[in-house]
Structure formats: C-alpha cells, structure tokens
Tab-separated table of C-alpha atoms in Angstrom:
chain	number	residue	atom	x	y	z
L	1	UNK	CA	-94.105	-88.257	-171.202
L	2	UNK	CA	-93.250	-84.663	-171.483
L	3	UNK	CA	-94.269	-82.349	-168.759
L	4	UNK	CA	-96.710	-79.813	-169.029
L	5	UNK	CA	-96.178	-76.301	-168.807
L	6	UNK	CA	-97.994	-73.459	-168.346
L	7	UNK	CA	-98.879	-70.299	-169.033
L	8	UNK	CA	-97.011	-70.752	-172.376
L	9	UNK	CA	-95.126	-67.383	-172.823
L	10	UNK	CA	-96.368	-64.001	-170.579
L	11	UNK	CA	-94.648	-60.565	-170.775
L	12	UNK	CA	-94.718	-58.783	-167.275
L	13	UNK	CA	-93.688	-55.266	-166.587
L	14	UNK	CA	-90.751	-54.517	-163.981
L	15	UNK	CA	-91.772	-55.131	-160.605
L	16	UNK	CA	-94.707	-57.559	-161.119
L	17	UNK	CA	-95.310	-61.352	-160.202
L	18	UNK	CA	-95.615	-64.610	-162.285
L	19	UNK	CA	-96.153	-67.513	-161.446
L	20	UNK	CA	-95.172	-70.465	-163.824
L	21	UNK	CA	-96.455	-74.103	-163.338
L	22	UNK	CA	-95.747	-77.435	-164.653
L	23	UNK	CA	-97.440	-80.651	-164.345
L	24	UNK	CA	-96.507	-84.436	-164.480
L	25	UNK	CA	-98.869	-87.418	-165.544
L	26	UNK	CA	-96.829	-89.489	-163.298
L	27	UNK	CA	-96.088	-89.615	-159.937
L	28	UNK	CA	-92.639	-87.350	-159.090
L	29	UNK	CA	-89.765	-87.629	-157.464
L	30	UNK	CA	-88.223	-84.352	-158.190
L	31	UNK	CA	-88.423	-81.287	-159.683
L	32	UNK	CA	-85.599	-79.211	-160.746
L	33	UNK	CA	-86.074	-75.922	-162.145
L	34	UNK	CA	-83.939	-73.777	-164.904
L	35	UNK	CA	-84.010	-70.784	-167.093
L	36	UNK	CA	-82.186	-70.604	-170.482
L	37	UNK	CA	-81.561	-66.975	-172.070
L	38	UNK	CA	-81.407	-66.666	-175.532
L	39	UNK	CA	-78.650	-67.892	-177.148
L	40	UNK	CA	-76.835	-69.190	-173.950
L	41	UNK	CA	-77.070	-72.893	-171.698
L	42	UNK	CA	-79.687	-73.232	-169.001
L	43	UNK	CA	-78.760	-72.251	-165.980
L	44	UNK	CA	-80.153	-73.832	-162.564
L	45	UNK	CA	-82.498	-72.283	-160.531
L	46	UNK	CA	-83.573	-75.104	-157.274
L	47	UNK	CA	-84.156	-78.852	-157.120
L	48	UNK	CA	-87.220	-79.783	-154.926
L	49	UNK	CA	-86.996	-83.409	-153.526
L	50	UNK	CA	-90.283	-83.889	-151.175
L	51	UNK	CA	-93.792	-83.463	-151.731
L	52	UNK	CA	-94.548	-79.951	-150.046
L	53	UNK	CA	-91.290	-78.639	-150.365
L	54	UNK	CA	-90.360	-75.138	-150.735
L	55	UNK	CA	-87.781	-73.757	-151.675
L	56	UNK	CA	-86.558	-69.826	-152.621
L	57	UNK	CA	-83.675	-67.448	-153.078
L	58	UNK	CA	-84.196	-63.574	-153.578
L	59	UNK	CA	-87.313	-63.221	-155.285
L	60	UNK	CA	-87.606	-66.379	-157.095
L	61	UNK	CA	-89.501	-69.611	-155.106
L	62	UNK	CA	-90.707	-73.135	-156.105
L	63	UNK	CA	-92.969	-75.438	-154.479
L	64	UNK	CA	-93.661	-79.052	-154.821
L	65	UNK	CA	-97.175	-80.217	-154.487
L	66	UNK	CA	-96.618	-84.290	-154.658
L	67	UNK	CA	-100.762	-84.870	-154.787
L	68	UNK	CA	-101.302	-83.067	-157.170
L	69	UNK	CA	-97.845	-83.714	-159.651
L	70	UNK	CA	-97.096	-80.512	-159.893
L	71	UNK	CA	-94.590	-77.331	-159.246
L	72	UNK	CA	-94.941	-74.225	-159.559
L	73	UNK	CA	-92.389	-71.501	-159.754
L	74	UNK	CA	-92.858	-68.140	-158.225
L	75	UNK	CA	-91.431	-64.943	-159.284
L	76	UNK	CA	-91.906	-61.218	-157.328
L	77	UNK	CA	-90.763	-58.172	-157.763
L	78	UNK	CA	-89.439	-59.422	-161.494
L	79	UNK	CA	-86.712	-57.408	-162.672
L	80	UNK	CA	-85.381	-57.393	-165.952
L	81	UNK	CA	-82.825	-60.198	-166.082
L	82	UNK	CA	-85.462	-62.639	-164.853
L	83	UNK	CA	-86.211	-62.493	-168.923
L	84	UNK	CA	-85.876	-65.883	-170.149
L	85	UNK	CA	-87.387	-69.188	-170.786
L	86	UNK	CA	-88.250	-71.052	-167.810
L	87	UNK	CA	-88.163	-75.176	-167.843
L	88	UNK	CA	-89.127	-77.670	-165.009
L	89	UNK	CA	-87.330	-80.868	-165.270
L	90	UNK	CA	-89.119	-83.903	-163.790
L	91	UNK	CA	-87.561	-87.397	-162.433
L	92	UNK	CA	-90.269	-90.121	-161.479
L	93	UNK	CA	-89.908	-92.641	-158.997
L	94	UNK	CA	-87.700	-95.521	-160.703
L	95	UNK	CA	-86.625	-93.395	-163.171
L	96	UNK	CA	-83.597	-91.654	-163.352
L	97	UNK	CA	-83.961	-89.336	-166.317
L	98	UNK	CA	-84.407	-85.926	-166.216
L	99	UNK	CA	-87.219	-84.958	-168.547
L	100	UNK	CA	-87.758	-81.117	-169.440
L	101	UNK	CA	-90.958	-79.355	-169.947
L	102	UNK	CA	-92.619	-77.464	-173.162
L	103	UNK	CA	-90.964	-74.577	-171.826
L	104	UNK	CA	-92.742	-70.728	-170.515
L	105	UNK	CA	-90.956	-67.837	-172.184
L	106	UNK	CA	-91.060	-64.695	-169.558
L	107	UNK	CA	-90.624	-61.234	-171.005
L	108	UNK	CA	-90.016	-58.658	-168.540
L	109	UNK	CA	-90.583	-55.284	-169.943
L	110	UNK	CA	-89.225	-51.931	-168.125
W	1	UNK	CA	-64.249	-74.004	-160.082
W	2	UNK	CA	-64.403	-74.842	-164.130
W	3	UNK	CA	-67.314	-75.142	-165.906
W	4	UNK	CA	-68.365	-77.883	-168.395
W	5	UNK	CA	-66.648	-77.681	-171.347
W	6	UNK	CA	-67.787	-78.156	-174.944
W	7	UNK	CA	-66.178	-77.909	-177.991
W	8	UNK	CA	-66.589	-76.996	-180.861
W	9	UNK	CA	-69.426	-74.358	-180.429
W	10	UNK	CA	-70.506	-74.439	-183.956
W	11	UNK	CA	-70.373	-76.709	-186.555
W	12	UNK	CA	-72.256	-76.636	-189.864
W	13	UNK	CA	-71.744	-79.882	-192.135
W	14	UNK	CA	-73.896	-81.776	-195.300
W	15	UNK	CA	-76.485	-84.451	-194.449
W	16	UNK	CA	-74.572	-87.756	-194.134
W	17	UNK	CA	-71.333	-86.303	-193.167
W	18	UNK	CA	-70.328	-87.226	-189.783
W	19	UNK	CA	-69.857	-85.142	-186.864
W	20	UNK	CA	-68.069	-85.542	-183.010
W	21	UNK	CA	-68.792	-83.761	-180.050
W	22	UNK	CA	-66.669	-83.327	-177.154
W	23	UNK	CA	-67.280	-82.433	-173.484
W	24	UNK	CA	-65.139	-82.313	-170.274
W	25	UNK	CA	-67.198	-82.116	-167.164
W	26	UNK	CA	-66.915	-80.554	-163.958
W	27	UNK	CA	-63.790	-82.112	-161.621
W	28	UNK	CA	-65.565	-84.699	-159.496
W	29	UNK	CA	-69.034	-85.055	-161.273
W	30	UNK	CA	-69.831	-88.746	-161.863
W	31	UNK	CA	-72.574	-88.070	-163.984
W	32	UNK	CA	-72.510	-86.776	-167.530
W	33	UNK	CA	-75.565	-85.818	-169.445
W	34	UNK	CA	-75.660	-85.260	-173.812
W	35	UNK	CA	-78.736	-83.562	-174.455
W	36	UNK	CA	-80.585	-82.832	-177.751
W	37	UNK	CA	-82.386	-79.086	-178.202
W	38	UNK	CA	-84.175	-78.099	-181.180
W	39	UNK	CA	-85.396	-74.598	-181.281
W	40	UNK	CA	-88.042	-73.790	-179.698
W	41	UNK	CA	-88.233	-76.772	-176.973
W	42	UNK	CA	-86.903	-77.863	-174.291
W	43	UNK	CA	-83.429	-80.526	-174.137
W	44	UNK	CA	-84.350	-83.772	-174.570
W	45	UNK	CA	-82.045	-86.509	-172.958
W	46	UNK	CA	-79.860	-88.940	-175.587
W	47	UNK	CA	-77.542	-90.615	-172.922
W	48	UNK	CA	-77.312	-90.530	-169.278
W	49	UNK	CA	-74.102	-91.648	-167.690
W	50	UNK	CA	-72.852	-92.680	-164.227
W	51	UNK	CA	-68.800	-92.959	-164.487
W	52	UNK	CA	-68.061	-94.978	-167.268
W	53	UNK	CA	-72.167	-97.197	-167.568
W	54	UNK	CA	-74.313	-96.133	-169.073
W	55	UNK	CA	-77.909	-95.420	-167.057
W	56	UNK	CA	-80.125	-94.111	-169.856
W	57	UNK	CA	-79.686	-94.395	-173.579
W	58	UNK	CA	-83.618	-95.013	-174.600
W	59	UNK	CA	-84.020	-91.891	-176.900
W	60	UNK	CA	-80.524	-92.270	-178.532
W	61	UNK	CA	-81.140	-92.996	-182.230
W	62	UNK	CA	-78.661	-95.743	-182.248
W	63	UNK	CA	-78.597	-96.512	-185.811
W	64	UNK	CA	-76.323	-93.283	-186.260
W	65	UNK	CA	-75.479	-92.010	-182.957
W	66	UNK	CA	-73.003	-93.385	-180.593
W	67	UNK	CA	-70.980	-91.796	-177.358
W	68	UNK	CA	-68.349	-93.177	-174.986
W	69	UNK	CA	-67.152	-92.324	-171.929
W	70	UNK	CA	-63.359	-92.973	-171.375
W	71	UNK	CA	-62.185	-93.646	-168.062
W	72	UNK	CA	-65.243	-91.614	-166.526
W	73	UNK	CA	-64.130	-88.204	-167.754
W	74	UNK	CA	-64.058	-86.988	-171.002
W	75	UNK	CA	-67.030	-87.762	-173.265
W	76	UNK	CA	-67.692	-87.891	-176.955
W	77	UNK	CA	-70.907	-87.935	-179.144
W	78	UNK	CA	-70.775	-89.037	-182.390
W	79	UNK	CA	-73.466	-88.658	-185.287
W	80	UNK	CA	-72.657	-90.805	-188.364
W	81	UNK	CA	-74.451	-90.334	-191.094
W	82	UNK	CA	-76.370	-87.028	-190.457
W	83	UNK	CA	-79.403	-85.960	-190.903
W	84	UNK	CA	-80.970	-82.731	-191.643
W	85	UNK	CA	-83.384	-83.419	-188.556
W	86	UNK	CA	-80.261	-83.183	-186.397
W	87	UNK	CA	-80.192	-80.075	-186.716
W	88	UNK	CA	-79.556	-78.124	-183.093
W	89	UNK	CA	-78.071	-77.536	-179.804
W	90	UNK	CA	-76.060	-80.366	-178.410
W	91	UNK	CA	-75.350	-79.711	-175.715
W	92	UNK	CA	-73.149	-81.370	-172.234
W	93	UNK	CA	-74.241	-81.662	-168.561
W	94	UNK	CA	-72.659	-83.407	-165.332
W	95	UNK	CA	-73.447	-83.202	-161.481
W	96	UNK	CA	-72.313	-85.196	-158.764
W	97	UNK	CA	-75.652	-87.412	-158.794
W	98	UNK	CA	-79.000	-87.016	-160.109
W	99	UNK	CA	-80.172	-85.268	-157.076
W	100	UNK	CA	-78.241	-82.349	-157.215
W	101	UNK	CA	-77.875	-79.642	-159.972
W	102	UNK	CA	-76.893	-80.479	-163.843
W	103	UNK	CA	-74.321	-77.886	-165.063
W	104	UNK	CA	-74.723	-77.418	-168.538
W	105	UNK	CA	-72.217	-76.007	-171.166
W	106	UNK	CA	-72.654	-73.208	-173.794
W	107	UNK	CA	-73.312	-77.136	-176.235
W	108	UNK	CA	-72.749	-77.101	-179.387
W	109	UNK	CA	-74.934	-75.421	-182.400
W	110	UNK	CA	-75.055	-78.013	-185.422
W	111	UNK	CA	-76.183	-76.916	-188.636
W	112	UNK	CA	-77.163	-79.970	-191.293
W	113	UNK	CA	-76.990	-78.424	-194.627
C-alpha cells in the first residue's frame, strides 16, 4: 500500500520552514527520503533505520517516529534550490521493496 | 565515481512495437532497481534485483515485460508489445544493499504513440 503524504504541494518564500510528512499503514522498517526536480532523477536525501531516529544535514532533517508509522521531513531556512518534489520511500519489516509516496511538491519563491 | 547509466534517454515508438532498456549500475552495487514513473507520481517498483536473482518482481506486468540481469551487471528491460499506458519514465537504480541509498539515473522517457 502506497504511503501517504502530506501536505500535498505548499509554496514557501525564501527563508521559511516546511515540514513534509508521510505515513505508513504498516509497520516500518525504514524510511528513505528523496527529492526529484523537474525533469531530472531523484536524488537522495537520508535513510532512517530505527524508530526515533534522526537524522540531518545543513538545513534539511528527518525523523522516524516507529509508533506512530510515520516520518517527517524538516526543512529551515529553505532556499531556493530546495524547490522540488519531495518522496518518502518506505520498506516494512519482511519486505524488501522500496515503495514511494504520493509525492509533496515544494515551491520556494524568492 | 560513475553514476548509473541509462540509455537511451528518449524513445517514442507505436503501441505494440517493442522497446529495450538498458542500464549499467554503479561499480560494486549488488542491487539493481527498474522503476516505473508516470507523471505526476511517484516510481513504482517493476523488478528488484540482488546480483543476478531476482528479489521482487510482483508489479511487473509479465505478460509483456521481461528483464535480465547478465552476470550481475548490466541490466535490460524489455516491453513487448506496448501499450499506450506505458507511457513514462523508466528509469534504473542500484546500491550496495537495500539499506543504504538507491542511485538513480536520468531513466528513460518513453513515449507510446
């Protein structure tokens, strides 16, 4: 089952947060996260492999809440190249497939 | 160090033609990934594999897709006949195992006319 994303698409102005989330039906064994620009392949952002795991570099952090099936991807400060769509990709325990999210388009507007 | 390799980047062909896709992952990645993205979503997986076995083939429409693996490299996807519903990205991924990164490449942009 796909995971859920959310918000669906939000336009920020330069030098404000987001936060992005995504949410499993299942129980998780890890969440990776990417972002795809238009046009180009998606690029990877951080893998998070245990339940309260977090995880960050420059202004862009995930966490990992295992009760709850869910990550959530933080973004401060955003500058304009954060512009992109944003997927989680979810593995369950037993199952090795990656399955990618609906997707959160982030438009970052100067 | 290289980057996954795809080719070709664009190919535009009639429904029931057939197509191949080919992909050269990164230098020590045992795991190779074929995706599936149509606009607007995210990839969906076709075939996961791990050297030259497969791992995960469930939402490869077998009737008229098919990909190998030779010798745990090189990998090729092949969609015979085609549909217009197969129209979009294709596109390649490998990483050393599934807990670390997937690197993808640019895929391939199919157009079913």
């Amino acid at each position: 089952q796909q995971p859920v994303q959310s918000p669906q698409a939000v336009i920020l102005r330069e030098g404000e947060d987001a936060v992005i989330n995504c949410s499993s039906s299942k129980a998780l064994y890890s969440v990776h996260w990417y972002r795809q620009k238009h046009g180009e392949a998606p690029v990877f952002l951080m893998i998070l492999l245990k339940g309260g795991e977090q995880k960050g570099h420059d202004k862009i952090s995930a966490s990992f809440n295992e009760k709850k099936q869910q990550s959530s991807l933080y973004l401060t400060a955003s500058q304009l190249s954060y512009s992109g769509t944003y997927f989680c990709g979810l593995t369950n325990f037993g199952n090795e497939k990656l399955t990618f999210g609906t997707g959160t388009r982030l438009t970052i507007i100067p | 160090e290289a980057g996954v390799a795809q080719s070709p980047r664009y190919k535009i062909i009639e429904k029931r033609q057939s197509v191949a896709f080919w992909c050269n992952p990164i230098s020590g990645h045992a795991t190779l990934y074929w995706y599936q993205q149509i606009l607007g979503q995210g990839p969906k997986l076709l075939i996961q594999f791990q050297n030259n076995g497969v791992v995960d083939d469930s939402q490869l429409p077998k009737d008229r897709f098919s990909a190998e693996r030779l010798k745990g490299v090189d990998s090729t996807l092949k969609i015979q006949p085609a549909k217009l519903e197969d129209s979009a990205v294709y596109l390649c991924a490998s990483s050393r195992d599934r807990e670390r990164p997937q690197h993808f490449g640019d895929g391939t942009r199919l157009s079913i006319l």
